[in-house]
């Protein structure tokens, strides 16, 4: 409670903490002392305070957000990315590197380690200061951080990703499905801050989704919730690769460049491209409708590379209004390509907050 | 805790309750006295006990499951049904009546009231003994017991169902979507007792589904979760009425008799009927796959009138294995047409248990 109170303000006096927490003065004094010993709280210099009153000014304390650091990592088909934050979740720096979609697992992890090393060096943060690392990556991820199944990245299925990354970090490494991480991110600081019931759709040639129900991530019994990429196969429709093709050849499933060109052509009025985009939107509507009918969220957020595209929202809204008994609101991702790493960072922050408040509980209990 | 302990056994001594609950003897004595005053616990006759030892036998107490009664009601397109139970949820009687699918709301409710009156009379239970009434019915049901939207029953959309039924009962009336109620029932005493993550599919010409996530009903933000009946429309597939037709005329959407005949013909080898059943199964597979991909349950239970049909499970399992990244187990409903009323009864029981344990808390706090 004391840590909560101190984190919620820049700095506070013991009297203020006592008032906010409802705890007794001696308890607050004891807890603050314990938190100072743990390096989590520091007394601010007296002349920093704005309220120098008559006589000796009251001592003021603040949470030391700089006492530790967090990483949010994304490992995707085309790029690896890293976000660094302090214990308040304030982002201190970001680093991304391109990686070839055919890169083997070792090379992909090396690229990621390189990005992290650069990021830490630039920010002047020691590796030992890291308290938790979150990771978002495509596929079904087990609770032990093993990738159970991933069709998007080479050598990814079966990879003990948390174990592998733990060799680079002394702190806990938490691995999450990329769409799940993005859903958490949009809820934290994106398009879904106002609701606890949201489906995030990572649109792409093989879409995935992440859902929050009552503010909590819904992973499903086996961690596969939202893996709707296979749904179209049941409808005997065309495969994703032919869906957006304007030639007789299918697009490469991960060729975002080619996809962007098709969308650009469509905007310029090219008939064949417009038809392809129309097919893509129909597919997206169908996938989103399946999620909406199954889950009934308040809000659907569309992200992934489709997020930058014009004209996805309106047909989506129109079709959902037609077919859903209670259509949800539909919005574009506000975080764009930062969504996955931001969500991974939030998961790391959640983990550290649990730890911090456990420390808090121990300190309180001891006194 | 005392009530829990007494409900878990036929009867128990104060010593046994003290041991099981970990409470002090005087506390247990006080609580048991309070529960006897409330009519919820009674001392069993001394010679009933099996353990007459040396000297005066220990007093034995039991929970009075007969101290109140519960109703579980189903209001469907073709029938209304009622289940009566005691406070342990033990079913004391059942009553069902046919009702025309075109019957207006008043007539449908009259049929239900008739069934309830007959059931209570036959069981010799006074109406005033009812502690809660659960109701399962098709449609999106608001938390106030109003049917927000229902396409299956005439005059049902907008009906303040809980209010209307409250005129017949002095106790709380809880209204739930029928597929949701059935999911609760299969989890309570059907095919899903071993899992907390289950999707129940009420198969029919317009299928609906109910889901438990972590043992709790997932209603969705607006109570519309699982209303997947509209999904096929997006695939531009045939409507449900033409799907199972073996003539050039569509089946009536609620004509279960005609549907049963098509399935019987298919079993007898009629080619046209077999093709129709094949189309139906493909539709069901598609709907179930959408739910499974969105939610990732451990188990899917198929109920509704499809539950009596041969040959649905195998194709479902085969197709789900093909298309789902982590296919769930698939089972048929064990409760059949009793599922909805049984789930409604369980919801009434949940409500009463909350009340009972609130009473328990008050008694404990007072002493």
XYZ file of C-alpha atoms in Angstrom:
734
model
C 0.000 0.000 0.000
C 2.799 2.385 0.857
C 4.640 1.545 -2.345
C 1.429 2.038 -4.311
C 0.928 5.425 -2.677
C 4.495 6.548 -3.344
C 4.421 5.319 -6.949
C 1.233 7.270 -7.560
C 2.908 10.611 -6.784
C 6.218 12.280 -7.573
C 7.038 12.420 -3.920
C 5.078 12.469 -0.696
C 5.416 13.178 3.001
C 4.780 10.510 5.627
C 1.629 12.399 6.589
C 0.345 12.195 3.018
C 1.120 8.480 2.803
C -0.588 7.905 6.142
C -3.691 9.717 4.936
C -3.871 7.942 1.566
C -3.212 4.443 2.918
C -5.199 4.686 6.132
C -2.268 3.015 7.929
C -0.908 4.261 11.238
C 2.018 6.682 11.290
C 4.428 4.213 12.944
C 3.507 1.516 10.398
C 4.123 3.889 7.485
C 7.455 4.988 9.010
C 8.509 1.382 9.426
C 7.514 0.370 5.916
C 9.205 3.383 4.329
C 12.369 2.586 6.258
C 12.255 -1.000 4.979
C 11.693 0.175 1.414
C 14.661 2.555 1.711
C 16.848 -0.331 2.909
C 15.660 -2.329 -0.122
C 16.651 0.566 -2.386
C 13.108 1.072 -3.634
C 12.418 4.382 -1.903
C 14.643 7.417 -1.333
C 14.279 10.638 0.592
C 14.206 13.591 -1.746
C 16.448 16.571 -1.000
C 14.642 19.043 1.245
C 15.025 21.965 -1.123
C 13.431 19.938 -3.907
C 10.081 20.156 -2.149
C 7.723 22.842 -3.316
C 6.172 23.285 0.120
C 8.827 24.779 2.335
C 6.632 25.923 5.156
C 7.450 27.561 8.478
C 10.081 25.742 10.486
C 11.632 22.443 9.464
C 10.086 21.170 6.229
C 8.461 17.715 6.286
C 10.645 14.918 4.889
C 9.556 13.814 1.445
C 10.031 10.418 -0.129
C 9.747 9.034 -3.624
C 9.680 5.646 -5.325
C 13.017 4.884 -7.005
C 11.762 3.873 -10.440
C 15.422 3.781 -11.480
C 16.121 1.011 -8.959
C 15.592 -1.567 -11.696
C 14.803 -1.935 -15.357
C 12.593 -3.992 -17.642
C 12.763 -5.188 -21.216
C 9.905 -5.821 -23.631
C 11.031 -7.866 -26.620
C 9.401 -8.779 -29.899
C 10.640 -11.661 -32.017
C 8.796 -11.556 -35.327
C 9.220 -12.914 -38.831
C 10.928 -9.789 -40.181
C 12.285 -7.979 -37.200
C 13.327 -8.201 -33.622
C 12.668 -5.252 -31.334
C 13.421 -4.264 -27.757
C 11.965 -1.667 -25.408
C 13.671 -0.624 -22.176
C 11.833 0.915 -19.238
C 12.281 1.788 -15.591
C 10.187 0.260 -12.786
C 7.374 2.713 -13.531
C 7.152 1.339 -17.078
C 8.461 4.629 -18.465
C 10.158 3.823 -21.773
C 13.833 4.841 -21.800
C 14.776 3.577 -25.222
C 13.957 1.313 -28.133
C 15.938 -0.696 -30.633
C 14.862 -2.781 -33.620
C 16.735 -4.866 -36.158
C 15.570 -6.457 -39.346
C 15.913 -10.192 -39.646
C 15.367 -12.437 -42.617
C 12.139 -14.406 -42.496
C 14.103 -17.551 -43.338
C 16.692 -16.995 -40.582
C 17.232 -20.046 -38.356
C 16.409 -19.745 -34.667
C 20.019 -19.173 -33.550
C 20.498 -16.285 -35.966
C 17.174 -14.739 -34.937
C 18.128 -14.923 -31.256
C 21.584 -13.488 -32.029
C 19.972 -10.517 -33.738
C 17.781 -10.007 -30.696
C 20.752 -10.207 -28.313
C 22.537 -7.660 -30.469
C 19.586 -5.280 -30.311
C 19.358 -5.652 -26.527
C 23.086 -5.082 -26.028
C 22.978 -1.933 -28.157
C 19.898 -0.659 -26.333
C 21.408 -1.177 -22.878
C 24.684 0.431 -23.922
C 23.005 3.483 -25.438
C 20.810 3.937 -22.365
C 23.722 3.383 -19.976
C 21.826 0.667 -18.109
C 23.712 -2.296 -16.636
C 22.405 -5.758 -17.538
C 22.342 -6.622 -13.815
C 19.739 -3.902 -13.267
C 17.119 -5.857 -15.267
C 14.323 -7.214 -13.078
C 12.204 -8.965 -15.722
C 12.115 -9.525 -19.483
C 8.880 -10.003 -21.433
C 8.865 -11.531 -24.915
C 6.150 -11.592 -27.581
C 6.434 -14.025 -30.479
C 4.115 -15.807 -32.931
C 2.791 -19.227 -31.979
C 1.283 -21.191 -29.129
C 3.437 -20.623 -26.069
C 3.368 -22.930 -23.061
C 3.355 -21.616 -19.508
C 7.027 -22.701 -19.230
C 7.986 -20.368 -22.091
C 8.355 -23.147 -24.678
C 6.944 -22.480 -28.147
C 4.585 -25.409 -28.596
C 3.706 -24.598 -32.199
C 4.627 -21.791 -34.548
C 4.255 -21.922 -38.295
C 5.514 -18.373 -38.865
C 9.165 -18.713 -37.818
C 11.684 -21.391 -38.894
C 12.780 -23.809 -36.124
C 10.412 -22.128 -33.703
C 8.107 -25.057 -32.849
C 9.495 -26.827 -29.802
C 11.996 -24.076 -29.001
C 12.510 -23.607 -25.251
C 12.540 -19.863 -25.768
C 12.434 -18.777 -22.111
C 15.285 -21.167 -21.282
C 17.356 -19.997 -24.230
C 16.942 -16.325 -23.360
C 17.540 -16.987 -19.662
C 21.196 -17.582 -20.545
C 21.430 -13.886 -21.436
C 19.550 -12.560 -18.410
C 19.672 -13.281 -14.700
C 16.082 -12.126 -14.193
C 12.844 -13.962 -15.071
C 11.999 -14.222 -18.790
C 8.283 -14.376 -19.624
C 7.223 -15.487 -23.104
C 3.803 -14.719 -24.562
C 2.042 -15.094 -27.887
C 2.500 -11.922 -29.945
C -1.205 -11.133 -30.419
C -1.808 -11.683 -26.703
C 1.020 -9.272 -25.905
C -0.411 -6.714 -28.332
C -3.840 -6.975 -26.680
C -2.248 -6.248 -23.316
C -0.409 -3.274 -24.839
C -3.507 -1.691 -26.372
C -5.255 -2.088 -23.011
C -2.318 -0.491 -21.221
C -1.648 2.523 -23.410
C -3.344 2.101 -26.771
C -6.827 1.954 -28.252
C -8.358 -0.184 -25.477
C -7.584 1.741 -22.305
C -11.288 2.348 -21.681
C -12.431 -1.277 -21.723
C -11.605 -4.602 -20.074
C -13.241 -6.738 -22.764
C -11.275 -6.453 -25.954
C -10.183 -8.623 -28.845
C -6.988 -7.551 -30.597
C -6.622 -8.855 -34.143
C -3.098 -9.045 -35.478
C -4.138 -8.812 -39.106
C -1.880 -10.288 -41.704
C -1.832 -13.076 -44.227
C -2.368 -15.466 -41.337
C -4.208 -13.508 -38.663
C -4.031 -14.168 -34.954
C -5.895 -12.636 -32.057
C -5.467 -11.912 -28.379
C -8.335 -11.373 -25.956
C -8.803 -9.723 -22.616
C -11.858 -10.827 -20.660
C -12.590 -8.729 -17.604
C -9.142 -7.162 -18.010
C -7.341 -10.503 -17.909
C -5.612 -12.232 -20.796
C -7.590 -15.229 -22.034
C -4.973 -17.740 -23.159
C -7.276 -20.732 -23.486
C -6.816 -24.176 -22.015
C -3.741 -24.931 -24.128
C -2.568 -21.392 -24.884
C -4.094 -21.499 -28.370
C -7.020 -19.096 -27.948
C -7.315 -16.684 -30.860
C -5.292 -18.742 -33.345
C -7.933 -18.230 -36.003
C -5.621 -18.461 -38.999
C -6.950 -21.894 -39.923
C -10.595 -20.877 -39.943
C -10.815 -20.073 -43.633
C -9.664 -23.575 -44.520
C -12.966 -24.888 -43.244
C -14.884 -22.604 -45.534
C -13.044 -24.117 -48.480
C -11.978 -20.616 -49.425
C -8.765 -19.620 -51.099
C -5.535 -19.664 -49.115
C -4.169 -16.394 -47.751
C -1.366 -16.380 -50.295
C -3.698 -16.348 -53.283
C -6.181 -14.061 -51.587
C -4.184 -10.890 -52.068
C -2.420 -11.884 -55.271
C -3.088 -9.805 -58.361
C -1.211 -12.220 -60.590
C -1.714 -15.899 -61.135
C 1.082 -16.572 -58.660
C 0.400 -16.617 -54.921
C 2.168 -13.994 -52.815
C 4.836 -15.224 -50.486
C 3.015 -15.657 -47.168
C 5.260 -13.220 -45.335
C 6.001 -10.739 -48.105
C 4.630 -7.591 -46.485
C 6.270 -5.439 -49.115
C 4.272 -7.115 -51.883
C 1.129 -6.806 -49.784
C 1.704 -3.094 -49.254
C 2.085 -2.683 -53.021
C -1.244 -4.361 -53.655
C -2.925 -2.004 -51.213
C -1.207 0.993 -52.802
C -2.352 -0.125 -56.258
C -5.887 -0.502 -54.960
C -5.810 3.055 -53.629
C -4.691 4.200 -57.082
C -7.733 2.545 -58.591
C -6.204 -0.612 -60.051
C -9.184 -2.931 -60.549
C -7.390 -6.178 -59.960
C -5.775 -4.845 -56.780
C -9.102 -3.509 -55.560
C -10.659 -6.926 -56.019
C -7.773 -8.484 -54.083
C -8.151 -5.999 -51.237
C -11.895 -6.667 -51.230
C -11.198 -10.408 -50.843
C -8.770 -9.659 -48.028
C -11.290 -7.518 -46.188
C -13.974 -10.189 -46.548
C -11.612 -12.695 -44.986
C -10.754 -10.337 -42.166
C -14.441 -9.655 -41.539
C -15.130 -13.360 -41.379
C -12.310 -14.017 -38.924
C -13.245 -11.067 -36.740
C -16.907 -12.074 -36.824
C -16.010 -15.560 -35.601
C -14.126 -14.055 -32.678
C -16.861 -11.557 -31.916
C -19.653 -14.131 -32.016
C -17.698 -16.493 -29.791
C -16.480 -13.932 -27.253
C -18.759 -10.867 -27.465
C -16.113 -8.229 -26.645
C -16.901 -4.557 -26.103
C -14.169 -3.506 -28.523
C -12.190 -4.994 -31.405
C -8.781 -3.459 -32.129
C -7.239 -4.138 -35.525
C -3.457 -4.111 -35.643
C -0.624 -5.726 -37.531
C 0.294 -4.485 -40.961
C -3.328 -3.979 -41.873
C -3.443 -1.186 -39.318
C -1.827 1.267 -41.666
C -4.267 0.544 -44.443
C -7.114 2.813 -45.377
C -10.589 1.522 -45.600
C -10.508 -1.566 -43.423
C -12.588 -0.178 -40.582
C -15.695 0.878 -42.449
C -16.412 -2.431 -44.205
C -15.599 -4.240 -40.972
C -18.102 -2.158 -39.012
C -20.726 -2.514 -41.718
C -20.433 -6.290 -41.905
C -20.264 -6.765 -38.134
C -23.402 -4.651 -37.786
C -25.106 -6.957 -40.242
C -24.111 -10.268 -38.753
C -23.433 -9.822 -35.065
C -26.346 -9.772 -32.676
C -24.527 -7.186 -30.590
C -21.804 -5.573 -32.696
C -18.716 -4.342 -30.836
C -16.918 -1.083 -31.395
C -14.054 -1.372 -33.869
C -10.856 0.695 -33.689
C -7.397 0.688 -35.218
C -4.347 -0.046 -33.102
C -2.815 3.109 -31.636
C 0.547 1.459 -31.012
C 1.203 0.143 -34.503
C 4.338 -1.906 -34.799
C 5.323 -1.119 -31.198
C 2.316 -3.078 -29.879
C 3.961 -6.476 -29.356
C 7.095 -5.192 -27.591
C 4.993 -2.789 -25.512
C 2.755 -5.642 -24.365
C 5.800 -7.766 -23.557
C 7.104 -4.859 -21.474
C 3.774 -4.628 -19.628
C 3.913 -8.364 -18.832
C 7.406 -7.875 -17.403
C 6.112 -4.926 -15.390
C 3.179 -7.002 -14.090
C 5.629 -9.631 -12.928
C 7.832 -7.110 -11.140
C 4.855 -5.399 -9.522
C 3.743 -8.737 -8.095
C 7.222 -9.130 -6.653
C 7.367 -5.577 -5.334
C 4.053 -5.896 -3.578
C 5.113 -9.247 -2.154
C 8.201 -7.463 -0.707
C 5.861 -4.808 0.622
C 3.731 -7.498 2.296
C 6.796 -9.050 3.912
C 8.015 -5.743 5.252
C 4.618 -4.939 6.696
C 4.279 -8.351 8.271
C 7.702 -8.114 9.894
C 6.916 -4.962 11.822
C -18.047 -23.476 7.029
C -20.336 -25.322 9.431
C -23.106 -25.446 6.845
C -20.614 -26.690 4.249
C -19.472 -29.406 6.646
C -23.018 -30.501 7.489
C -24.102 -30.494 3.838
C -21.151 -32.691 2.929
C -22.345 -35.538 5.213
C -25.651 -37.194 6.027
C -25.298 -36.100 9.623
C -22.455 -35.230 11.949
C -21.623 -34.710 15.602
C -20.380 -31.380 16.912
C -16.988 -33.025 17.420
C -16.854 -34.033 13.774
C -17.833 -30.538 12.616
C -15.237 -29.029 14.936
C -12.539 -31.276 13.484
C -13.494 -30.687 9.822
C -13.888 -26.911 10.108
C -11.009 -26.216 12.465
C -13.347 -23.927 14.448
C -13.572 -23.991 18.253
C -16.227 -26.121 19.935
C -18.147 -23.125 21.367
C -18.172 -21.426 17.951
C -19.525 -24.556 16.263
C -22.171 -24.951 18.993
C -23.232 -21.348 18.557
C -23.405 -21.548 14.762
C -25.335 -24.833 14.807
C -27.814 -23.296 17.259
C -28.258 -20.329 14.913
C -28.747 -22.598 11.934
C -31.368 -24.604 13.847
C -33.214 -21.388 14.676
C -33.107 -20.529 10.954
C -34.591 -23.932 10.146
C -31.574 -24.979 8.109
C -30.225 -27.612 10.514
C -32.034 -30.173 12.661
C -30.929 -32.637 15.313
C -31.414 -36.187 14.112
C -33.175 -38.637 16.410
C -30.665 -40.363 18.667
C -31.574 -43.881 17.589
C -30.984 -42.906 13.950
C -27.267 -42.714 14.593
C -25.233 -45.741 13.676
C -22.684 -45.126 16.423
C -24.446 -45.667 19.715
C -21.439 -46.057 21.951
C -21.107 -46.487 25.702
C -23.086 -43.994 27.741
C -25.074 -41.132 26.248
C -24.676 -40.995 22.429
C -23.297 -37.797 20.908
C -25.946 -35.493 19.436
C -26.006 -35.606 15.650
C -27.095 -32.852 13.290
C -27.950 -32.681 9.618
C -28.583 -30.028 7.010
C -32.305 -29.662 6.266
C -32.230 -29.864 2.478
C -36.029 -29.942 2.651
C -36.066 -26.457 4.248
C -36.530 -24.936 0.813
C -36.937 -25.796 -2.840
C -35.649 -24.689 -6.227
C -36.985 -24.681 -9.759
C -35.038 -25.001 -13.004
C -37.159 -23.957 -15.989
C -36.669 -24.230 -19.721
C -38.659 -22.107 -22.142
C -37.927 -23.342 -25.643
C -39.498 -23.152 -29.097
C -41.377 -26.455 -28.774
C -41.637 -27.169 -25.108
C -41.525 -25.756 -21.647
C -40.028 -27.848 -18.866
C -39.580 -27.603 -15.110
C -37.324 -29.385 -12.622
C -37.906 -29.257 -8.866
C -35.164 -29.882 -6.322
C -34.402 -29.524 -2.635
C -31.624 -27.288 -1.263
C -29.059 -29.976 -2.018
C -30.012 -29.812 -5.691
C -31.515 -33.311 -5.496
C -34.197 -33.514 -8.190
C -37.633 -34.306 -6.738
C -39.673 -34.150 -9.917
C -39.902 -32.985 -13.507
C -42.671 -31.778 -15.765
C -42.679 -30.802 -19.437
C -45.367 -29.558 -21.805
C -45.355 -29.108 -25.539
C -45.967 -25.646 -26.874
C -46.484 -24.483 -30.417
C -43.483 -22.741 -31.945
C -45.790 -19.952 -33.081
C -47.358 -19.464 -29.624
C -47.340 -15.846 -28.443
C -45.379 -15.006 -25.290
C -48.444 -15.001 -23.000
C -49.479 -18.459 -24.092
C -45.940 -19.787 -23.692
C -45.706 -18.400 -20.171
C -49.148 -19.820 -19.331
C -47.995 -23.270 -20.420
C -44.941 -22.895 -18.217
C -47.023 -21.800 -15.218
C -49.248 -24.804 -15.780
C -46.283 -27.149 -15.809
C -44.908 -25.601 -12.605
C -48.265 -25.800 -10.816
C -48.637 -29.463 -11.750
C -45.093 -30.244 -10.677
C -45.482 -28.570 -7.280
C -48.834 -30.274 -6.687
C -47.537 -33.720 -7.586
C -44.468 -33.259 -5.369
C -46.543 -31.835 -2.511
C -44.305 -28.768 -2.281
C -45.807 -25.406 -1.314
C -45.026 -22.478 -3.632
C -43.863 -20.486 -0.617
C -41.073 -23.009 -0.053
C -39.318 -21.934 -3.273
C -36.044 -20.100 -2.630
C -34.945 -19.388 -6.208
C -36.049 -20.059 -9.777
C -33.616 -20.400 -12.684
C -34.768 -20.048 -16.298
C -33.009 -20.997 -19.546
C -34.311 -19.591 -22.834
C -32.966 -18.802 -26.313
C -31.599 -15.330 -26.952
C -29.397 -12.650 -25.517
C -30.445 -12.091 -21.922
C -29.577 -8.953 -19.976
C -28.401 -9.068 -16.381
C -31.846 -7.768 -15.340
C -33.511 -10.825 -16.860
C -34.806 -9.020 -19.940
C -34.529 -10.817 -23.266
C -32.580 -8.319 -25.346
C -32.819 -10.268 -28.594
C -34.266 -13.617 -29.517
C -35.103 -14.713 -33.032
C -36.277 -18.191 -32.025
C -39.434 -17.345 -30.038
C -42.295 -15.024 -31.070
C -42.619 -11.812 -29.021
C -39.528 -12.747 -27.051
C -37.226 -9.827 -27.947
C -37.675 -7.105 -25.339
C -39.678 -9.326 -22.969
C -38.970 -8.554 -19.321
C -38.948 -12.252 -18.569
C -37.670 -12.129 -14.989
C -40.246 -9.451 -14.128
C -43.056 -11.396 -15.740
C -42.193 -14.611 -13.915
C -41.661 -12.785 -10.634
C -45.424 -12.310 -10.480
C -45.729 -16.080 -10.026
C -42.943 -16.477 -7.475
C -41.950 -14.615 -4.335
C -38.322 -15.699 -4.621
C -35.618 -14.411 -7.015
C -35.985 -15.393 -10.683
C -32.722 -15.705 -12.642
C -32.855 -15.815 -16.444
C -30.017 -17.193 -18.562
C -29.394 -17.982 -22.224
C -30.294 -21.625 -22.905
C -26.889 -22.701 -24.236
C -25.193 -21.034 -21.265
C -27.506 -22.922 -18.899
C -26.760 -26.183 -20.699
C -23.003 -25.584 -20.380
C -23.442 -25.107 -16.635
C -25.499 -28.320 -16.476
C -22.941 -30.466 -18.303
C -20.267 -29.111 -15.973
C -22.409 -29.907 -12.936
C -23.555 -33.419 -13.742
C -23.025 -34.168 -17.422
C -20.195 -34.685 -19.869
C -17.993 -31.862 -18.542
C -17.639 -32.623 -14.836
C -13.891 -33.172 -15.237
C -13.014 -29.816 -16.807
C -13.464 -26.108 -16.135
C -12.859 -25.029 -19.740
C -15.703 -26.230 -21.888
C -17.753 -25.041 -24.826
C -21.271 -26.455 -25.057
C -22.786 -26.329 -28.533
C -26.564 -26.398 -28.690
C -26.684 -27.820 -32.190
C -29.707 -27.111 -34.283
C -30.664 -25.316 -37.424
C -29.419 -22.147 -35.756
C -26.721 -23.244 -33.323
C -25.781 -21.434 -30.141
C -23.028 -22.051 -27.643
C -22.257 -21.533 -23.972
C -18.751 -21.426 -22.546
C -17.193 -21.941 -19.161
C -13.743 -20.414 -18.713
C -11.990 -21.483 -15.545
C -15.294 -22.898 -14.330
C -17.156 -19.616 -14.747
C -19.781 -18.812 -17.345
C -18.450 -16.490 -20.025
C -21.418 -14.321 -21.019
C -19.497 -11.723 -22.989
C -19.652 -7.970 -22.629
C -23.264 -7.763 -23.808
C -24.417 -11.294 -22.977
C -24.075 -12.385 -26.607
C -21.035 -14.682 -26.381
C -21.530 -17.920 -28.309
C -24.317 -16.651 -30.557
C -22.639 -18.125 -33.607
C -25.771 -18.741 -35.616
C -24.987 -15.852 -37.951
C -21.472 -17.001 -38.792
C -22.378 -18.948 -41.920
C -23.925 -15.858 -43.461
C -20.477 -14.372 -43.788
C -19.254 -17.387 -45.699
C -22.002 -16.764 -48.218
C -23.113 -20.323 -47.639
C -26.636 -21.639 -47.816
C -29.075 -20.803 -45.054
C -29.780 -23.395 -42.377
C -33.213 -24.073 -43.792
C -31.913 -25.198 -47.163
C -28.911 -26.956 -45.669
C -30.786 -30.019 -44.480
C -33.513 -30.014 -47.098
C -33.743 -32.997 -49.398
C -36.339 -31.329 -51.573
C -36.246 -28.060 -53.426
C -38.166 -26.462 -50.554
C -36.342 -25.273 -47.435
C -37.226 -26.997 -44.160
C -39.087 -24.935 -41.634
C -36.334 -23.559 -39.384
C -37.777 -25.149 -36.254
C -39.232 -28.331 -37.703
C -37.275 -30.874 -35.688
C -39.533 -33.670 -36.847
C -38.573 -33.064 -40.469
C -34.926 -32.858 -39.475
C -35.107 -36.169 -37.627
C -36.618 -37.729 -40.744
C -33.758 -36.516 -42.900
C -31.276 -38.057 -40.484
C -33.241 -41.316 -40.424
C -33.291 -41.412 -44.228
C -29.554 -40.840 -44.287
C -29.018 -43.769 -41.950
C -31.099 -45.895 -44.304
C -28.773 -44.966 -47.148
C -30.846 -42.359 -48.994
C -28.305 -40.484 -51.088
C -29.984 -37.122 -51.036
C -30.459 -37.306 -47.269
C -26.847 -38.349 -46.789
C -25.690 -35.350 -48.770
C -27.906 -33.110 -46.634
C -26.513 -34.573 -43.411
C -23.012 -34.128 -44.772
C -23.732 -30.438 -45.415
C -25.132 -30.104 -41.911
C -22.055 -31.683 -40.353
C -19.766 -29.418 -42.367
C -21.656 -26.417 -41.021
C -21.459 -27.710 -37.476
C -17.728 -28.355 -37.862
C -17.218 -24.831 -39.113
C -19.166 -23.278 -36.238
C -17.447 -25.424 -33.643
C -14.044 -24.689 -35.177
C -14.704 -20.952 -34.905
C -15.504 -21.344 -31.222
C -12.537 -23.605 -30.596
C -10.060 -21.343 -32.384
C -11.348 -18.296 -30.530
C -11.586 -19.846 -27.066
C -9.318 -22.932 -26.988
C -11.430 -25.027 -24.583
C -10.316 -28.367 -23.178
C -13.603 -29.992 -24.151
C -16.459 -29.406 -26.586
C -19.830 -30.905 -25.684
C -22.390 -31.274 -28.469
C -26.014 -31.142 -27.374
C -29.368 -30.034 -28.718
C -31.268 -32.255 -31.086
C -28.107 -33.222 -32.884
C -27.059 -35.052 -29.738
C -29.192 -38.046 -30.574
C -27.730 -38.375 -34.042
C -25.217 -40.971 -35.034
C -22.046 -40.014 -36.726
C -21.602 -36.387 -35.734
C -18.682 -36.912 -33.383
C -16.251 -38.675 -35.686
C -16.297 -36.147 -38.542
C -16.140 -33.345 -35.971
C -13.060 -34.825 -34.331
C -11.428 -35.483 -37.706
C -11.971 -31.955 -38.974
C -10.993 -30.284 -35.705
C -7.789 -32.336 -35.686
C -7.076 -31.030 -39.160
C -7.733 -27.369 -38.562
C -7.191 -26.584 -34.909
C -3.687 -26.027 -33.686
C -4.607 -27.710 -30.405
C -7.755 -29.755 -30.938
C -10.048 -30.168 -27.914
C -11.746 -33.356 -26.799
C -15.262 -33.718 -28.221
C -18.123 -35.453 -26.410
C -21.884 -35.751 -26.700
C -24.155 -34.219 -24.075
C -24.993 -36.662 -21.289
C -28.061 -34.725 -20.202
C -29.833 -34.556 -23.561
C -33.033 -32.559 -23.489
C -32.791 -32.101 -19.709
C -29.636 -29.979 -20.085
C -31.213 -26.508 -20.182
C -33.578 -27.004 -17.222
C -30.798 -28.721 -15.249
C -28.479 -25.770 -15.834
C -31.237 -23.354 -14.835
C -31.667 -25.366 -11.631
C -27.925 -25.172 -10.944
C -28.001 -21.381 -11.379
C -30.854 -21.198 -8.854
C -28.839 -23.416 -6.509
C -25.756 -21.181 -6.920
C -27.876 -18.202 -5.954
C -29.280 -19.903 -2.863
C -25.861 -21.167 -1.785
C -24.537 -17.602 -1.918
C -27.424 -16.579 0.320
C -26.971 -19.518 2.676
C -23.290 -18.832 3.128
C -24.056 -15.161 3.690
C -26.446 -16.232 6.509
C -23.657 -18.460 7.802
C -21.276 -15.479 7.806
C -23.745 -13.334 9.741
C -24.294 -16.003 12.355
C -20.566 -16.480 12.821
C -19.944 -12.767 13.089
C -22.661 -12.305 15.680
C -21.145 -14.727 18.165
